[in-house]
Coordinates of C-alpha atoms and ligand atoms in Angstrom, one line a residue:
M1 CA 135.3 153.4 -70.8
N2 CA 139.1 153.5 -70.9
K3 CA 140.6 153.1 -67.5
L4 CA 143.1 156.0 -68.0
S5 CA 140.2 158.3 -68.7
K6 CA 139.2 158.3 -65.0
L7 CA 142.6 159.4 -63.8
N8 CA 143.4 162.8 -62.8
Y9 CA 146.9 163.5 -61.8
K10 CA 146.6 167.2 -61.3
A11 CA 146.8 168.5 -57.8
E12 CA 145.1 171.8 -56.6
L13 CA 148.1 174.0 -55.3
V14 CA 148.2 176.4 -52.2
G15 CA 151.0 177.3 -50.1
V16 CA 152.9 180.0 -48.2
F17 CA 155.4 182.7 -49.4
G18 CA 157.9 183.8 -46.9
H19 CA 161.6 184.7 -46.2
P20 CA 162.7 183.0 -44.1
V21 CA 160.1 180.2 -44.4
D22 CA 161.8 177.0 -43.5
E23 CA 160.4 176.7 -40.0
N24 CA 156.7 177.5 -40.9
P25 CA 154.6 174.7 -39.8
T26 CA 151.5 175.4 -41.7
I27 CA 152.1 172.6 -44.2
I28 CA 151.7 170.0 -41.3
M29 CA 148.2 170.9 -40.5
Q30 CA 146.7 171.8 -44.0
E31 CA 148.2 168.6 -45.5
A32 CA 146.7 166.6 -42.6
A33 CA 143.3 168.2 -43.5
F34 CA 143.8 167.5 -47.3
R35 CA 144.4 163.9 -46.4
A36 CA 141.5 163.6 -43.9
L37 CA 139.0 164.9 -46.5
N38 CA 140.7 162.9 -49.4
L39 CA 141.5 166.0 -51.3
N40 CA 144.1 165.9 -54.0
W41 CA 145.6 169.3 -52.8
R42 CA 149.1 170.2 -51.9
Y43 CA 150.5 173.0 -49.5
L44 CA 153.9 174.2 -50.7
T45 CA 156.3 176.0 -48.4
I46 CA 157.9 178.5 -50.8
E47 CA 160.8 181.0 -50.2
V48 CA 160.2 184.2 -51.8
F49 CA 162.7 187.0 -51.6
P50 CA 161.3 190.5 -51.0
A51 CA 162.2 191.6 -54.5
D52 CA 160.5 188.9 -56.1
L53 CA 157.1 189.2 -54.4
E54 CA 155.3 190.7 -57.4
D55 CA 156.5 187.9 -59.7
A56 CA 155.5 185.4 -57.1
I57 CA 152.1 186.7 -57.0
K58 CA 151.9 186.6 -60.8
G59 CA 152.9 183.0 -60.4
I60 CA 149.6 182.3 -58.4
R61 CA 147.8 183.1 -61.5
A62 CA 150.3 181.3 -63.9
F63 CA 150.1 178.1 -62.0
N64 CA 146.4 178.5 -61.3
M65 CA 147.0 178.2 -57.7
R66 CA 143.9 178.2 -55.4
G67 CA 145.4 180.7 -52.9
I68 CA 148.4 181.4 -50.8
N69 CA 149.4 182.5 -47.2
L70 CA 151.8 185.3 -46.6
T71 CA 154.3 185.4 -43.8
I72 CA 157.2 187.6 -42.8
P73 CA 158.1 189.9 -44.6
H74 CA 155.4 189.9 -47.2
K75 CA 152.2 190.7 -45.2
V76 CA 152.2 194.4 -45.8
E77 CA 153.9 194.6 -49.3
V78 CA 151.5 192.2 -50.9
L79 CA 148.5 194.6 -50.6
K80 CA 149.5 196.4 -53.7
Y81 CA 149.5 193.3 -56.0
L82 CA 146.1 192.2 -55.1
D83 CA 142.7 192.9 -56.9
E84 CA 140.7 193.2 -53.7
V85 CA 141.5 193.4 -50.0
T86 CA 138.7 192.7 -47.2
H87 CA 137.9 195.6 -44.9
D88 CA 139.4 194.3 -41.8
A89 CA 142.6 193.5 -43.7
Q90 CA 142.7 197.0 -44.9
L91 CA 142.3 198.3 -41.4
M92 CA 145.2 196.2 -40.2
G93 CA 147.2 197.0 -43.4
A94 CA 148.3 193.4 -43.7
V95 CA 147.2 190.2 -45.5
N96 CA 148.1 186.7 -44.5
T97 CA 145.8 184.8 -46.7
V98 CA 144.9 185.1 -50.5
Y99 CA 142.1 183.4 -52.2
R100 CA 140.7 183.3 -55.8
R101 CA 137.1 184.3 -56.8
D102 CA 136.4 184.5 -60.5
N103 CA 139.9 184.8 -61.2
Q104 CA 140.4 187.9 -59.0
L105 CA 143.0 187.6 -56.1
I106 CA 141.4 188.5 -52.8
G107 CA 143.4 189.3 -49.7
T108 CA 142.4 188.9 -46.2
N109 CA 143.7 188.4 -42.7
T110 CA 142.7 185.5 -40.7
D111 CA 145.1 185.9 -37.6
G112 CA 142.9 188.0 -35.5
K113 CA 139.9 185.9 -36.4
G114 CA 141.7 182.8 -35.5
F115 CA 142.5 184.3 -32.1
L116 CA 138.9 185.4 -31.7
T117 CA 137.6 181.9 -32.3
S118 CA 140.2 180.3 -30.0
L119 CA 139.1 182.7 -27.3
N120 CA 135.5 181.9 -27.9
L121 CA 135.7 178.1 -28.3
D122 CA 138.8 177.0 -26.3
A123 CA 138.6 179.6 -23.5
K124 CA 134.9 180.1 -23.5
I125 CA 135.3 183.9 -23.4
D126 CA 133.1 186.5 -24.9
P127 CA 135.3 189.6 -25.3
R128 CA 132.4 192.1 -25.5
G129 CA 132.7 194.9 -22.8
K130 CA 136.2 193.6 -21.6
K131 CA 139.3 195.4 -20.8
V132 CA 142.3 194.0 -22.6
V133 CA 146.2 194.4 -22.4
I134 CA 148.2 193.5 -25.3
L135 CA 152.0 193.2 -25.3
G136 CA 153.4 194.0 -28.7
A137 CA 152.3 196.2 -31.6
G138 CA 153.6 194.0 -34.5
G139 CA 151.5 192.1 -37.2
A140 CA 150.0 189.7 -34.8
A141 CA 149.1 192.6 -32.2
R142 CA 147.5 194.6 -34.9
A143 CA 145.4 191.7 -36.2
I144 CA 144.3 190.7 -32.7
S145 CA 143.6 194.3 -31.5
V146 CA 141.5 195.2 -34.6
E147 CA 139.5 192.1 -34.4
L148 CA 138.9 192.4 -30.6
S149 CA 137.9 196.1 -31.2
L150 CA 135.4 195.2 -34.0
A151 CA 134.0 192.4 -31.7
G152 CA 133.2 195.0 -29.1
V153 CA 135.9 195.0 -26.3
K154 CA 135.7 198.3 -24.3
E155 CA 139.3 199.2 -23.7
I156 CA 142.7 198.1 -25.1
T157 CA 146.1 199.1 -23.7
I158 CA 149.0 198.5 -26.0
V159 CA 152.3 197.9 -24.4
N160 CA 155.2 198.1 -26.7
R161 CA 159.0 198.5 -26.7
S162 CA 159.1 200.8 -29.7
P163 CA 157.0 203.9 -28.9
K164 CA 156.5 204.7 -32.6
R165 CA 154.9 201.3 -33.4
G166 CA 152.8 201.2 -30.3
E167 CA 151.4 204.8 -30.8
E168 CA 150.8 204.1 -34.6
L169 CA 148.5 201.2 -33.6
V170 CA 146.7 203.1 -30.9
N171 CA 146.0 205.8 -33.4
L172 CA 144.8 203.3 -35.8
L173 CA 142.4 201.8 -33.2
R174 CA 141.2 205.2 -32.1
E175 CA 140.5 206.5 -35.7
K176 CA 139.1 203.3 -37.3
T177 CA 137.2 201.4 -34.5
P178 CA 134.9 202.3 -31.6
V179 CA 137.3 201.0 -28.9
N180 CA 139.0 203.1 -26.2
A181 CA 142.8 202.7 -26.8
H182 CA 145.8 203.7 -24.9
Y183 CA 149.6 203.2 -25.4
E184 CA 151.8 202.4 -22.4
P185 CA 155.7 202.5 -22.9
W186 CA 157.6 199.3 -22.0
T187 CA 160.9 200.3 -20.4
S188 CA 160.9 198.1 -17.3
A189 CA 158.8 195.3 -15.7
F190 CA 155.3 196.3 -16.8
P191 CA 152.7 196.2 -13.8
L192 CA 149.2 195.3 -15.0
P193 CA 146.5 198.0 -14.4
S194 CA 143.5 197.1 -12.2
P195 CA 140.9 196.1 -13.3
V196 CA 141.8 194.1 -16.4
D197 CA 140.1 191.1 -17.9
I198 CA 142.4 189.7 -20.7
L199 CA 146.1 189.9 -21.2
V200 CA 147.8 188.9 -24.5
N201 CA 151.3 188.2 -25.3
A202 CA 151.5 189.2 -29.0
T203 CA 155.2 189.6 -29.0
S204 CA 157.7 186.9 -30.4
I205 CA 159.2 186.5 -26.9
G206 CA 159.3 182.8 -25.9
L207 CA 159.2 181.5 -29.5
F208 CA 161.3 178.4 -30.2
P209 CA 164.4 178.2 -29.7
N210 CA 164.1 181.0 -27.2
T211 CA 161.8 179.1 -25.0
S212 CA 163.2 180.2 -21.6
Q213 CA 162.4 183.9 -22.3
K214 CA 159.1 185.6 -21.0
P215 CA 157.9 189.1 -21.5
N216 CA 159.0 191.5 -18.7
I217 CA 155.9 192.2 -16.7
Q218 CA 155.3 192.3 -13.0
Y219 CA 153.9 188.8 -12.7
D220 CA 152.7 189.3 -9.2
T221 CA 150.1 191.7 -10.6
I222 CA 148.4 188.8 -12.4
R223 CA 145.1 188.0 -10.6
P224 CA 143.3 184.7 -10.6
N225 CA 140.3 186.2 -12.6
L226 CA 142.5 187.2 -15.5
V227 CA 142.4 185.4 -18.9
V228 CA 146.1 185.1 -20.0
C229 CA 146.7 184.3 -23.8
D230 CA 150.0 183.7 -25.8
V231 CA 150.3 183.9 -29.5
I232 CA 153.3 181.7 -29.4
P233 CA 152.4 178.3 -31.0
N234 CA 155.7 176.5 -30.4
P235 CA 156.1 175.7 -27.7
P236 CA 152.4 176.0 -26.7
H237 CA 153.0 175.9 -22.9
T238 CA 155.4 179.0 -22.7
Q239 CA 157.1 180.3 -19.6
F240 CA 154.6 183.2 -19.8
L241 CA 151.6 180.9 -19.6
Q242 CA 153.3 178.8 -16.8
E243 CA 153.8 182.0 -14.7
A244 CA 150.1 182.8 -15.2
E245 CA 148.9 179.3 -14.2
K246 CA 151.0 179.5 -11.0
R247 CA 149.0 182.6 -10.1
G248 CA 145.6 180.9 -10.8
A249 CA 144.9 182.8 -14.0
K250 CA 143.0 181.0 -16.8
T251 CA 145.3 180.4 -20.0
L252 CA 145.0 180.1 -23.7
D253 CA 148.0 179.0 -25.8
G254 CA 148.8 180.0 -29.4
L255 CA 148.1 176.6 -31.0
G256 CA 144.4 177.3 -31.2
M257 CA 144.9 180.7 -32.8
L258 CA 147.2 179.0 -35.4
V259 CA 144.8 176.3 -36.2
Y260 CA 141.7 178.4 -36.4
Q261 CA 143.4 181.0 -38.7
G262 CA 144.3 178.1 -40.9
A263 CA 140.9 176.6 -40.7
I264 CA 139.4 179.9 -42.1
G265 CA 142.0 179.8 -44.9
F266 CA 141.2 176.1 -45.6
K267 CA 137.4 176.9 -46.0
L268 CA 138.1 180.0 -48.3
W269 CA 140.2 177.8 -50.6
T270 CA 138.3 174.5 -50.6
G271 CA 134.9 175.6 -49.6
L272 CA 134.7 172.9 -47.1
D273 CA 134.6 173.0 -43.4
A274 CA 138.2 172.3 -42.0
P275 CA 138.6 169.1 -39.7
V276 CA 140.0 171.4 -37.0
K277 CA 140.8 168.5 -34.5
I278 CA 142.7 166.7 -37.0
M279 CA 144.7 169.8 -37.8
K280 CA 145.3 170.5 -34.1
K281 CA 146.4 166.8 -33.6
A282 CA 148.9 167.1 -36.4
L283 CA 150.5 170.2 -35.0
S284 CA 150.5 169.1 -31.5
K285 CA 152.3 165.9 -32.6
E286 CA 154.8 168.0 -34.6
F287 CA 155.6 170.2 -31.6
G288 CA 155.9 167.2 -29.4
V289 CA 152.9 168.0 -27.1
Ligands
NDP301 P1 156.4 191.4 -35.5 O1 157.9 191.3 -36.0 O2 155.5 192.2 -36.5 O3 156.2 192.0 -34.1 C1 157.1 191.6 -33.0 C2 156.6 192.2 -31.7 O4 157.3 191.7 -30.8 C3 156.9 193.7 -31.7 O5 155.9 194.3 -31.0 C4 158.2 193.8 -31.0 O6 158.4 195.0 -30.4 C5 157.9 192.8 -30.0 N1 159.2 192.2 -29.6 C6 160.0 191.4 -30.0 N2 161.0 191.0 -29.2 C7 160.9 191.8 -28.1 C8 161.6 192.1 -26.8 N3 162.7 191.3 -26.6 N4 161.2 192.8 -25.9 C9 160.0 193.5 -26.1 N5 159.3 193.4 -27.3 C10 159.8 192.5 -28.3 O7 156.0 189.9 -35.4 P2 154.7 189.3 -35.6 O8 153.5 190.2 -34.7 O9 154.2 189.0 -36.9 O10 154.6 187.9 -34.7 C11 154.7 188.0 -33.3 C12 154.5 186.5 -32.8 O11 153.3 186.1 -33.1 C13 155.6 185.6 -33.6 O12 156.2 184.8 -32.6 C14 154.6 184.7 -34.4 O13 155.2 183.3 -34.3 C15 153.3 184.8 -33.5 N6 152.2 184.5 -34.4 C16 151.4 183.5 -33.9 C17 150.3 183.3 -34.7 C18 149.4 182.1 -34.4 O14 148.5 181.8 -35.2 N7 149.5 181.6 -33.3 C19 149.8 184.0 -36.0 C20 150.9 185.2 -36.1 C21 152.1 185.4 -35.5 P3 159.0 196.3 -31.1 O15 157.9 197.0 -32.0 O16 159.5 197.2 -30.2 O17 160.2 195.8 -32.1

């Protein structure tokens, strides 16, 4: 056989559409996973302006891409350009991962599942029957609160600066899931109710480069039996988690959520189990931890 007939120069393509997208670190963990499994796949970090999203989605089909991640500001807008959207992503009204099946583009949301997996595997917590306080009502808070509700938490309190966003999320949880949900305004240092089992920072407070910031809560209301979680992946060891550690609480950083949500996408795209440890190691090295 001619040696050239064995060669295949074509890579399979996935990636992320966002604006801004320069600092999105997903390429680091996905390409580490492709290398580890010897896959000729590439993860492209692509700047897509809001007005170009429809054309960019057509581009997935035109370039025969295997899928895409969506980040700010495309997670909601993308729904109208897809062939199908999974049930939980419909509930959240947001898609962060698109994959192909029989030439159909299917949208799903892996953020909340990534958080749940990290809660189960890294913190060894089963959320069923628990009382949860979530700071924030944006995309991450929506994904986490919907998945926690579907997983059987008993009560969720949403604490958010903008009442409109907070109340909208609570209404969604009450109407579409079995959880007992409440909204609390966030105008001054928030005291944690008692009893509470899990506290989640799902705001962007503390994200690089604003690493000295922390959510405005009454930190002396943190008890040692509380599980305190942060969605911020960079830096993983946020001021918020450091305050919780000082008070003896168990903590969970945002790195695990990032890796596990990406691992679900990896499996949907490639059909293979993601090398989670390798992905986490690559990201930790990138973030200098
Ligand atoms: P959104 O912009 O949708 O929501 C941001 C939320 O933070 C809102 O609730 C907003 O309140 C609140 N907020 C921001 N600044 C302040 C402030 N100074 N005081 C009080 N509240 C504030 O962003 P996302 O939900 O998409 O992302 C939030 C964070 O989650 C980001 O840092 C992102 O990096 C992280 N993330 C992590 C993931 C992971 O895998 N680890 C996955 C996805 C996101 P308001 O409504 O009042 O504006």
